[in-house]
CSV table of C-alpha atoms and ligand atoms in Angstrom, one decimal:
chain,number,residue,atom,x,y,z
D,1,UNK,CA,-27.5,-18.4,49.2
D,2,UNK,CA,-25.5,-21.6,50.4
D,3,UNK,CA,-27.5,-24.7,50.1
D,4,UNK,CA,-28.7,-26.7,53.2
D,5,UNK,CA,-26.3,-29.6,54.5
D,6,UNK,CA,-27.6,-32.4,56.6
D,7,UNK,CA,-25.4,-34.4,59.0
D,8,UNK,CA,-26.7,-37.4,60.5
D,9,UNK,CA,-26.0,-38.4,64.1
D,10,UNK,CA,-26.1,-42.3,63.7
D,11,UNK,CA,-27.4,-43.9,66.7
D,12,UNK,CA,-28.8,-47.6,67.6
D,13,UNK,CA,-32.0,-46.1,69.3
D,14,UNK,CA,-32.8,-43.3,67.0
D,15,UNK,CA,-30.8,-41.4,64.6
D,16,UNK,CA,-31.4,-37.8,63.8
D,17,UNK,CA,-30.5,-35.1,61.5
D,18,UNK,CA,-28.6,-31.9,62.0
D,19,UNK,CA,-29.6,-29.4,59.3
D,20,UNK,CA,-27.4,-26.5,58.6
D,21,UNK,CA,-29.9,-24.3,56.8
D,22,UNK,CA,-29.8,-20.7,55.8
D,23,UNK,CA,-33.3,-19.2,56.6
D,24,UNK,CA,-34.0,-22.5,58.3
D,25,UNK,CA,-36.1,-20.9,60.9
D,26,UNK,CA,-38.8,-20.6,58.5
D,27,UNK,CA,-38.6,-24.3,57.7
D,28,UNK,CA,-39.1,-25.7,61.2
D,29,UNK,CA,-42.8,-26.2,60.9
D,30,UNK,CA,-42.8,-28.2,57.6
D,31,UNK,CA,-39.7,-30.2,58.4
D,32,UNK,CA,-41.1,-31.5,61.6
D,33,UNK,CA,-43.8,-33.0,59.6
D,34,UNK,CA,-41.4,-34.4,56.8
D,35,UNK,CA,-40.4,-38.1,57.5
D,36,UNK,CA,-37.3,-37.5,55.4
D,37,UNK,CA,-36.2,-35.1,58.1
D,38,UNK,CA,-37.5,-36.3,61.4
D,39,UNK,CA,-37.8,-40.1,62.0
D,40,UNK,CA,-41.1,-39.4,63.7
D,41,UNK,CA,-43.3,-36.2,63.5
D,42,UNK,CA,-44.4,-34.8,66.8
D,43,UNK,CA,-48.0,-34.5,68.0
D,44,UNK,CA,-49.9,-31.0,67.7
D,45,UNK,CA,-48.6,-29.5,70.9
D,46,UNK,CA,-45.3,-27.6,71.0
D,47,UNK,CA,-43.8,-25.8,74.0
D,48,UNK,CA,-41.1,-23.3,72.8
D,49,UNK,CA,-38.6,-22.5,75.5
D,50,UNK,CA,-36.4,-19.4,74.9
D,51,UNK,CA,-35.1,-16.3,76.7
D,52,UNK,CA,-36.6,-12.9,76.1
D,53,UNK,CA,-33.8,-11.3,73.9
D,54,UNK,CA,-33.6,-14.4,71.4
D,55,UNK,CA,-37.4,-14.5,71.4
D,56,UNK,CA,-37.7,-10.9,70.5
D,57,UNK,CA,-35.4,-11.5,67.6
D,58,UNK,CA,-36.6,-14.7,66.2
D,59,UNK,CA,-39.6,-15.9,68.4
D,60,UNK,CA,-42.2,-14.6,65.8
D,61,UNK,CA,-40.6,-16.3,62.9
D,62,UNK,CA,-40.6,-19.9,64.5
D,63,UNK,CA,-43.8,-19.6,66.0
D,64,UNK,CA,-45.2,-18.5,62.6
D,65,UNK,CA,-43.5,-21.4,60.9
D,66,UNK,CA,-44.9,-24.0,63.4
D,67,UNK,CA,-48.3,-22.5,63.5
D,68,UNK,CA,-48.8,-22.3,59.7
D,69,UNK,CA,-47.7,-26.0,59.8
D,70,UNK,CA,-50.7,-26.7,62.1
D,71,UNK,CA,-48.9,-26.9,65.5
D,72,UNK,CA,-50.3,-25.1,68.8
D,73,UNK,CA,-47.5,-23.5,70.3
D,74,UNK,CA,-47.2,-22.2,73.8
D,75,UNK,CA,-44.1,-20.2,74.8
D,76,UNK,CA,-42.0,-20.4,78.0
D,77,UNK,CA,-39.3,-17.6,78.4
D,78,UNK,CA,-36.6,-17.9,81.0
D,79,UNK,CA,-34.2,-15.3,82.2
D,80,UNK,CA,-30.7,-15.4,80.3
D,81,UNK,CA,-27.5,-16.7,81.8
D,82,UNK,CA,-25.9,-19.7,83.5
D,83,UNK,CA,-26.9,-18.6,86.9
D,84,UNK,CA,-30.6,-19.5,85.9
D,85,UNK,CA,-29.5,-22.8,84.7
D,86,UNK,CA,-31.2,-24.4,87.8
D,87,UNK,CA,-33.9,-26.9,88.9
D,88,UNK,CA,-35.9,-23.7,89.6
D,89,UNK,CA,-36.1,-22.9,85.9
D,90,UNK,CA,-36.8,-26.6,85.0
D,91,UNK,CA,-39.9,-26.2,87.3
D,92,UNK,CA,-41.0,-23.2,85.3
D,93,UNK,CA,-40.7,-25.2,82.1
D,94,UNK,CA,-42.9,-28.1,83.9
D,95,UNK,CA,-45.4,-25.6,84.9
D,96,UNK,CA,-45.7,-24.4,81.2
D,97,UNK,CA,-45.8,-28.0,80.1
D,98,UNK,CA,-48.6,-28.8,82.4
D,99,UNK,CA,-50.7,-25.5,81.5
D,100,UNK,CA,-50.2,-26.3,77.8
D,101,UNK,CA,-51.3,-30.0,78.3
D,102,UNK,CA,-48.1,-31.5,76.8
D,103,UNK,CA,-48.8,-35.2,75.9
D,104,UNK,CA,-46.2,-38.1,75.4
D,105,UNK,CA,-46.4,-37.4,71.7
D,106,UNK,CA,-45.7,-33.6,72.3
D,107,UNK,CA,-42.5,-31.8,71.7
D,108,UNK,CA,-40.2,-29.0,73.4
D,109,UNK,CA,-38.3,-26.8,70.9
D,110,UNK,CA,-35.3,-25.2,72.4
D,111,UNK,CA,-34.6,-21.7,70.7
D,112,UNK,CA,-31.3,-20.3,72.4
D,113,UNK,CA,-27.9,-20.8,73.3
D,114,UNK,CA,-26.4,-23.6,75.3
D,115,UNK,CA,-28.0,-22.8,78.5
D,116,UNK,CA,-31.7,-22.9,77.0
D,117,UNK,CA,-30.8,-25.9,75.1
D,118,UNK,CA,-29.5,-27.9,78.1
D,119,UNK,CA,-32.6,-26.8,80.3
D,120,UNK,CA,-35.2,-27.6,77.5
D,121,UNK,CA,-33.5,-30.8,77.0
D,122,UNK,CA,-33.5,-31.9,80.6
D,123,UNK,CA,-37.4,-31.0,80.8
D,124,UNK,CA,-37.9,-32.9,77.7
D,125,UNK,CA,-36.0,-35.9,79.1
D,126,UNK,CA,-37.9,-36.1,82.3
D,127,UNK,CA,-41.5,-34.7,81.5
D,128,UNK,CA,-43.8,-37.8,81.2
D,129,UNK,CA,-40.7,-39.8,81.5
D,130,UNK,CA,-39.4,-38.3,78.3
D,131,UNK,CA,-40.8,-36.4,75.3
D,132,UNK,CA,-39.2,-35.1,72.2
D,133,UNK,CA,-36.9,-32.2,72.0
D,134,UNK,CA,-35.9,-30.1,68.9
D,135,UNK,CA,-32.8,-28.1,69.3
D,136,UNK,CA,-32.7,-24.7,67.4
D,137,UNK,CA,-29.3,-23.2,68.6
D,138,UNK,CA,-28.7,-19.7,68.3
D,139,UNK,CA,-25.0,-19.4,69.5
D,140,UNK,CA,-22.0,-20.6,67.6
D,141,UNK,CA,-20.9,-22.8,70.7
D,142,UNK,CA,-24.3,-24.3,70.8
D,143,UNK,CA,-24.5,-24.9,67.2
D,144,UNK,CA,-21.1,-26.8,67.2
D,145,UNK,CA,-21.3,-28.4,70.5
D,146,UNK,CA,-24.1,-28.3,73.0
D,147,UNK,CA,-27.1,-28.6,70.9
D,148,UNK,CA,-26.1,-32.1,69.6
D,149,UNK,CA,-25.1,-35.3,71.4
D,150,UNK,CA,-27.9,-35.3,74.0
D,151,UNK,CA,-26.2,-34.1,77.0
D,152,UNK,CA,-28.8,-32.0,79.0
D,153,UNK,CA,-28.9,-30.8,82.5
D,154,UNK,CA,-28.6,-28.0,84.9
D,155,UNK,CA,-26.1,-26.7,87.7
D,156,UNK,CA,-26.1,-27.6,91.2
D,157,UNK,CA,-24.8,-24.9,93.6
D,158,UNK,CA,-21.7,-26.8,94.0
D,159,UNK,CA,-20.8,-27.3,90.3
D,160,UNK,CA,-21.8,-27.0,86.8
D,161,UNK,CA,-23.8,-29.6,85.0
D,162,UNK,CA,-24.1,-32.0,87.9
D,163,UNK,CA,-27.7,-33.0,87.4
D,164,UNK,CA,-28.6,-34.1,84.1
D,165,UNK,CA,-29.6,-36.9,81.6
D,166,UNK,CA,-28.5,-38.0,78.1
D,167,UNK,CA,-31.5,-37.1,75.9
D,168,UNK,CA,-31.0,-37.0,72.2
D,169,UNK,CA,-32.9,-34.3,70.1
D,170,UNK,CA,-35.3,-35.4,67.3
D,171,UNK,CA,-33.9,-32.7,65.1
D,172,UNK,CA,-31.2,-29.9,65.4
D,173,UNK,CA,-31.9,-26.9,63.3
D,174,UNK,CA,-28.9,-24.6,62.7
D,175,UNK,CA,-29.7,-21.3,60.8
D,176,UNK,CA,-26.2,-19.7,60.3
D,177,UNK,CA,-28.1,-16.2,59.6
D,178,UNK,CA,-29.0,-16.0,63.4
D,179,UNK,CA,-25.2,-15.6,64.3
D,180,UNK,CA,-25.4,-12.0,62.7
D,181,UNK,CA,-27.0,-11.0,65.8
D,182,UNK,CA,-24.5,-12.8,68.3
D,183,UNK,CA,-22.3,-10.7,70.4
D,184,UNK,CA,-18.6,-10.7,69.0
D,185,UNK,CA,-17.2,-12.2,72.3
D,186,UNK,CA,-19.8,-15.1,72.1
D,187,UNK,CA,-18.7,-15.8,68.4
D,188,UNK,CA,-15.2,-16.0,69.6
D,189,UNK,CA,-16.1,-18.6,72.4
D,190,UNK,CA,-17.7,-20.8,69.8
D,191,UNK,CA,-14.6,-20.3,67.6
D,192,UNK,CA,-12.5,-22.3,70.3
D,193,UNK,CA,-14.8,-25.4,69.9
D,194,UNK,CA,-14.3,-25.0,66.1
D,195,UNK,CA,-10.7,-25.0,66.4
D,196,UNK,CA,-10.8,-28.0,68.8
D,197,UNK,CA,-12.4,-30.0,66.0
D,198,UNK,CA,-9.6,-29.0,63.8
D,199,UNK,CA,-7.0,-30.3,66.3
D,200,UNK,CA,-8.9,-33.4,67.4
D,201,UNK,CA,-10.3,-34.6,64.2
D,202,UNK,CA,-10.0,-32.5,61.0
D,203,UNK,CA,-6.8,-31.2,59.9
D,204,UNK,CA,-8.4,-29.8,56.6
D,205,UNK,CA,-10.8,-27.7,58.8
D,206,UNK,CA,-7.8,-26.4,60.7
D,207,UNK,CA,-6.1,-25.5,57.5
D,208,UNK,CA,-9.2,-23.8,56.0
D,209,UNK,CA,-9.3,-21.7,59.3
D,210,UNK,CA,-5.6,-20.8,59.0
D,211,UNK,CA,-6.3,-19.7,55.3
D,212,UNK,CA,-9.0,-17.4,56.3
D,213,UNK,CA,-8.2,-13.6,56.3
D,214,UNK,CA,-9.9,-12.8,59.6
D,215,UNK,CA,-11.8,-15.0,62.1
D,216,UNK,CA,-12.5,-12.6,65.1
D,217,UNK,CA,-16.1,-11.5,64.1
D,218,UNK,CA,-18.7,-13.1,62.1
D,219,UNK,CA,-19.1,-10.3,59.7
D,220,UNK,CA,-15.7,-11.2,58.3
D,221,UNK,CA,-16.5,-14.6,57.4
D,222,UNK,CA,-17.6,-15.2,53.9
D,223,UNK,CA,-20.9,-17.2,54.0
D,224,UNK,CA,-19.4,-20.3,52.5
D,225,UNK,CA,-16.7,-20.5,55.1
D,226,UNK,CA,-19.3,-20.1,57.9
D,227,UNK,CA,-21.2,-22.9,56.4
D,228,UNK,CA,-18.0,-25.1,56.0
D,229,UNK,CA,-17.1,-24.4,59.6
D,230,UNK,CA,-20.5,-25.3,60.9
D,231,UNK,CA,-20.9,-28.4,58.6
D,232,UNK,CA,-17.4,-29.9,59.3
D,233,UNK,CA,-17.7,-29.2,63.1
D,234,UNK,CA,-21.1,-30.9,63.3
D,235,UNK,CA,-19.6,-33.9,61.2
D,236,UNK,CA,-16.8,-34.2,63.6
D,237,UNK,CA,-19.2,-34.2,66.5
D,238,UNK,CA,-21.6,-36.4,64.9
D,239,UNK,CA,-18.9,-39.0,64.1
D,240,UNK,CA,-17.7,-39.1,67.7
D,241,UNK,CA,-21.2,-39.2,69.3
D,242,UNK,CA,-22.2,-42.0,66.8
D,243,UNK,CA,-19.4,-44.1,67.9
D,244,UNK,CA,-19.6,-43.4,71.8
D,245,UNK,CA,-22.9,-41.8,72.6
D,246,UNK,CA,-22.6,-42.1,76.6
D,247,UNK,CA,-19.0,-41.3,76.7
D,248,UNK,CA,-17.5,-44.6,77.5
D,249,UNK,CA,-14.3,-43.9,75.5
D,250,UNK,CA,-13.8,-41.9,72.2
D,251,UNK,CA,-16.1,-39.1,73.1
D,252,UNK,CA,-13.8,-37.9,75.9
D,253,UNK,CA,-11.7,-36.4,73.0
D,254,UNK,CA,-14.3,-33.8,72.8
D,255,UNK,CA,-13.1,-32.5,76.1
D,256,UNK,CA,-9.9,-31.4,74.6
D,257,UNK,CA,-8.9,-28.0,76.2
D,258,UNK,CA,-11.5,-28.6,78.8
D,259,UNK,CA,-9.4,-30.1,81.6
D,260,UNK,CA,-7.5,-27.0,82.4
D,261,UNK,CA,-10.3,-25.0,80.7
D,262,UNK,CA,-12.8,-26.0,83.3
D,263,UNK,CA,-10.5,-25.2,86.2
D,264,UNK,CA,-9.9,-21.7,84.8
D,265,UNK,CA,-13.6,-21.1,84.3
D,266,UNK,CA,-14.6,-22.0,87.7
D,267,UNK,CA,-11.7,-20.3,89.4
D,268,UNK,CA,-12.7,-17.1,87.7
D,269,UNK,CA,-16.1,-17.4,88.8
D,270,UNK,CA,-17.7,-18.2,85.3
D,271,UNK,CA,-17.5,-14.4,84.4
D,272,UNK,CA,-14.0,-13.0,83.8
D,273,UNK,CA,-13.4,-15.9,81.5
D,274,UNK,CA,-16.3,-17.4,79.5
D,275,UNK,CA,-16.3,-21.2,78.6
D,276,UNK,CA,-14.8,-20.6,75.0
D,277,UNK,CA,-12.0,-18.4,76.3
D,278,UNK,CA,-11.2,-20.9,78.9
D,279,UNK,CA,-11.0,-23.8,76.3
D,280,UNK,CA,-8.8,-21.7,74.2
D,281,UNK,CA,-6.4,-21.2,77.2
D,282,UNK,CA,-6.8,-24.8,78.0
D,283,UNK,CA,-5.9,-25.8,74.4
D,284,UNK,CA,-2.8,-23.8,74.6
D,285,UNK,CA,-1.7,-25.5,77.9
D,286,UNK,CA,-2.7,-29.1,76.5
D,287,UNK,CA,-0.3,-28.2,73.5
D,288,UNK,CA,2.5,-27.4,75.8
D,289,UNK,CA,2.1,-30.4,77.8
D,290,UNK,CA,2.0,-32.6,74.6
D,291,UNK,CA,5.2,-30.9,73.5
D,292,UNK,CA,7.1,-31.5,76.7
D,293,UNK,CA,6.0,-35.1,76.6
D,294,UNK,CA,7.5,-35.4,73.1
D,295,UNK,CA,4.1,-36.4,71.7
D,296,UNK,CA,3.7,-33.2,69.4
D,297,UNK,CA,5.9,-30.7,67.6
D,298,UNK,CA,6.6,-27.3,69.0
D,299,UNK,CA,5.9,-26.1,65.4
D,300,UNK,CA,2.3,-27.4,65.3
D,301,UNK,CA,1.7,-26.2,68.9
D,302,UNK,CA,2.7,-22.8,67.7
D,303,UNK,CA,0.3,-23.0,64.7
D,304,UNK,CA,-2.5,-23.8,67.2
D,305,UNK,CA,-1.6,-20.8,69.4
D,306,UNK,CA,-1.5,-18.5,66.4
D,307,UNK,CA,-4.9,-19.7,65.2
D,308,UNK,CA,-6.4,-19.2,68.6
D,309,UNK,CA,-4.9,-15.7,68.7
D,310,UNK,CA,-6.3,-15.0,65.3
D,311,UNK,CA,-9.9,-15.6,66.6
D,312,UNK,CA,-9.2,-12.8,69.2
D,313,UNK,CA,-9.3,-15.5,72.1
D,314,UNK,CA,-6.8,-15.2,75.0
D,315,UNK,CA,-3.9,-17.7,74.9
D,316,UNK,CA,-2.6,-16.7,78.4
D,317,UNK,CA,-4.1,-17.1,82.0
D,318,UNK,CA,-5.5,-14.1,83.3
D,319,UNK,CA,-3.1,-11.8,85.4
D,320,UNK,CA,-2.8,-12.9,89.0
D,321,UNK,CA,-4.2,-16.5,88.6
D,322,UNK,CA,-2.7,-18.7,91.3
D,323,UNK,CA,-1.3,-21.8,89.4
D,324,UNK,CA,-1.3,-24.1,92.6
D,325,UNK,CA,-5.2,-23.2,92.8
D,326,UNK,CA,-5.4,-24.4,89.0
D,327,UNK,CA,-3.7,-27.8,89.8
D,328,UNK,CA,-5.9,-28.2,93.1
D,329,UNK,CA,-9.2,-27.6,90.9
D,330,UNK,CA,-8.0,-30.2,88.4
D,331,UNK,CA,-8.5,-32.9,90.9
D,332,UNK,CA,-12.1,-31.9,91.6
D,333,UNK,CA,-13.3,-32.1,87.8
D,334,UNK,CA,-15.8,-34.5,87.0
D,335,UNK,CA,-13.8,-36.1,84.5
D,336,UNK,CA,-11.3,-37.4,87.0
D,337,UNK,CA,-11.1,-41.1,86.8
D,338,UNK,CA,-10.0,-43.2,89.8
D,339,UNK,CA,-8.2,-40.0,91.1
D,340,UNK,CA,-6.2,-39.4,87.9
D,341,UNK,CA,-6.6,-36.3,86.0
D,342,UNK,CA,-7.4,-37.0,82.5
D,343,UNK,CA,-6.0,-35.0,79.7
D,344,UNK,CA,-6.7,-35.1,76.0
D,345,UNK,CA,-3.6,-34.4,74.1
D,346,UNK,CA,-2.7,-33.9,70.4
D,347,UNK,CA,-0.3,-36.0,68.5
D,348,UNK,CA,-0.8,-34.1,65.2
D,349,UNK,CA,-3.1,-31.7,63.9
D,350,UNK,CA,-6.1,-33.8,63.3
D,351,UNK,CA,-5.5,-36.5,66.0
D,352,UNK,CA,-5.6,-36.7,69.7
D,353,UNK,CA,-5.5,-39.2,72.5
D,354,UNK,CA,-6.7,-39.4,76.0
D,355,UNK,CA,-4.2,-40.1,78.8
D,356,UNK,CA,-4.1,-40.0,82.7
D,357,UNK,CA,-0.2,-40.2,82.5
D,358,UNK,CA,0.7,-36.6,82.9
D,359,UNK,CA,3.2,-35.9,85.5
D,360,UNK,CA,2.3,-32.9,87.9
D,361,UNK,CA,5.6,-31.2,87.2
D,362,UNK,CA,4.7,-31.3,83.5
D,363,UNK,CA,1.2,-29.6,84.3
D,364,UNK,CA,3.0,-27.0,86.4
D,365,UNK,CA,5.4,-26.2,83.6
D,366,UNK,CA,2.7,-25.9,81.1
D,367,UNK,CA,0.8,-23.3,83.6
D,368,UNK,CA,4.2,-21.3,83.9
D,369,UNK,CA,4.5,-21.1,80.2
D,370,UNK,CA,0.8,-19.7,79.7
D,371,UNK,CA,0.9,-17.6,82.7
D,372,UNK,CA,0.6,-13.8,82.3
D,373,UNK,CA,3.9,-12.2,81.9
P,1,LIG,N1,-19.3,-31.2,74.9
P,1,LIG,C1,-18.6,-32.5,75.0
P,1,LIG,C2,-19.7,-33.5,74.6
P,1,LIG,O1,-20.7,-33.3,74.1
P,1,LIG,O2,-19.3,-34.6,74.8
């Protein structure tokens, strides 16, 4: 079995470890008491937040690991899906926190994908003005992106993630083996974020992905490659977050593919196209923009498109999408700065820049290039 890797997210207030650990679910209890792994051990009471399907697969193991280590665990299960990422669900976590007498020293453990992680993190950020949260992500997307970096929150009826707080976890525990039960479409969605790290940060990761035989389903990935993908992605994110925790500058590059991606995701009702698929389409569009602006070579942009295709993600807009509606949606994005749409554009495989100097005609041309033929 592959050995555990640790990646440090180095922050002025409190640094923390991301452990990529096969069978890691069984280590959670002891690791929460190990000063080499967590800066400060939580008190005895733990609230485990999850959803019924994930809890059915992994809940018993996590609870057993915590209880054997002497923790008193209560469980709060929330319905799955983005539409439940609301203040109403946060209220349910608060009710469970109250019933289980969570104290300032207590801890919330999030066992699930990005939705569970964001909500458990936000509840932890606000309960008693902030208690510890431990992230145990179970989707690839949550492992390589949402679980680390401290962005937590819920949706407002008018927009995704409009309510939230930065609240860094005390530990992120990634057990790659849980990906074996992840639906293929969700695995591919996570691969979009992995390719993103290859483009913006880690050319060697990109080349390793190019060299892989198949990337469309987790079962085709050798254990070592999966471990490398997780470790390198977490290293990229940890580095960026350590330099710019609150997204004052560098962290914006993590939004590569997300500018047009978010517009596509919201215009298709967050259903027809999921987040990772939208990011894949957005990266192809950003590639076209960078080539038109003379910043990137067509050959590298084609390599990016080929790699996205290899994972089975779409590289074109869904049929019938209104290109003008996409352009209009861009100006409503939360990342618009002083009315200028910000794009992250690659300069080579492994480096990207943030710019608000993209003429509307260039955006239109890129959208036409990726429109469904
Ligand atoms: N998902 C982008 C970030 O964490 O900044």
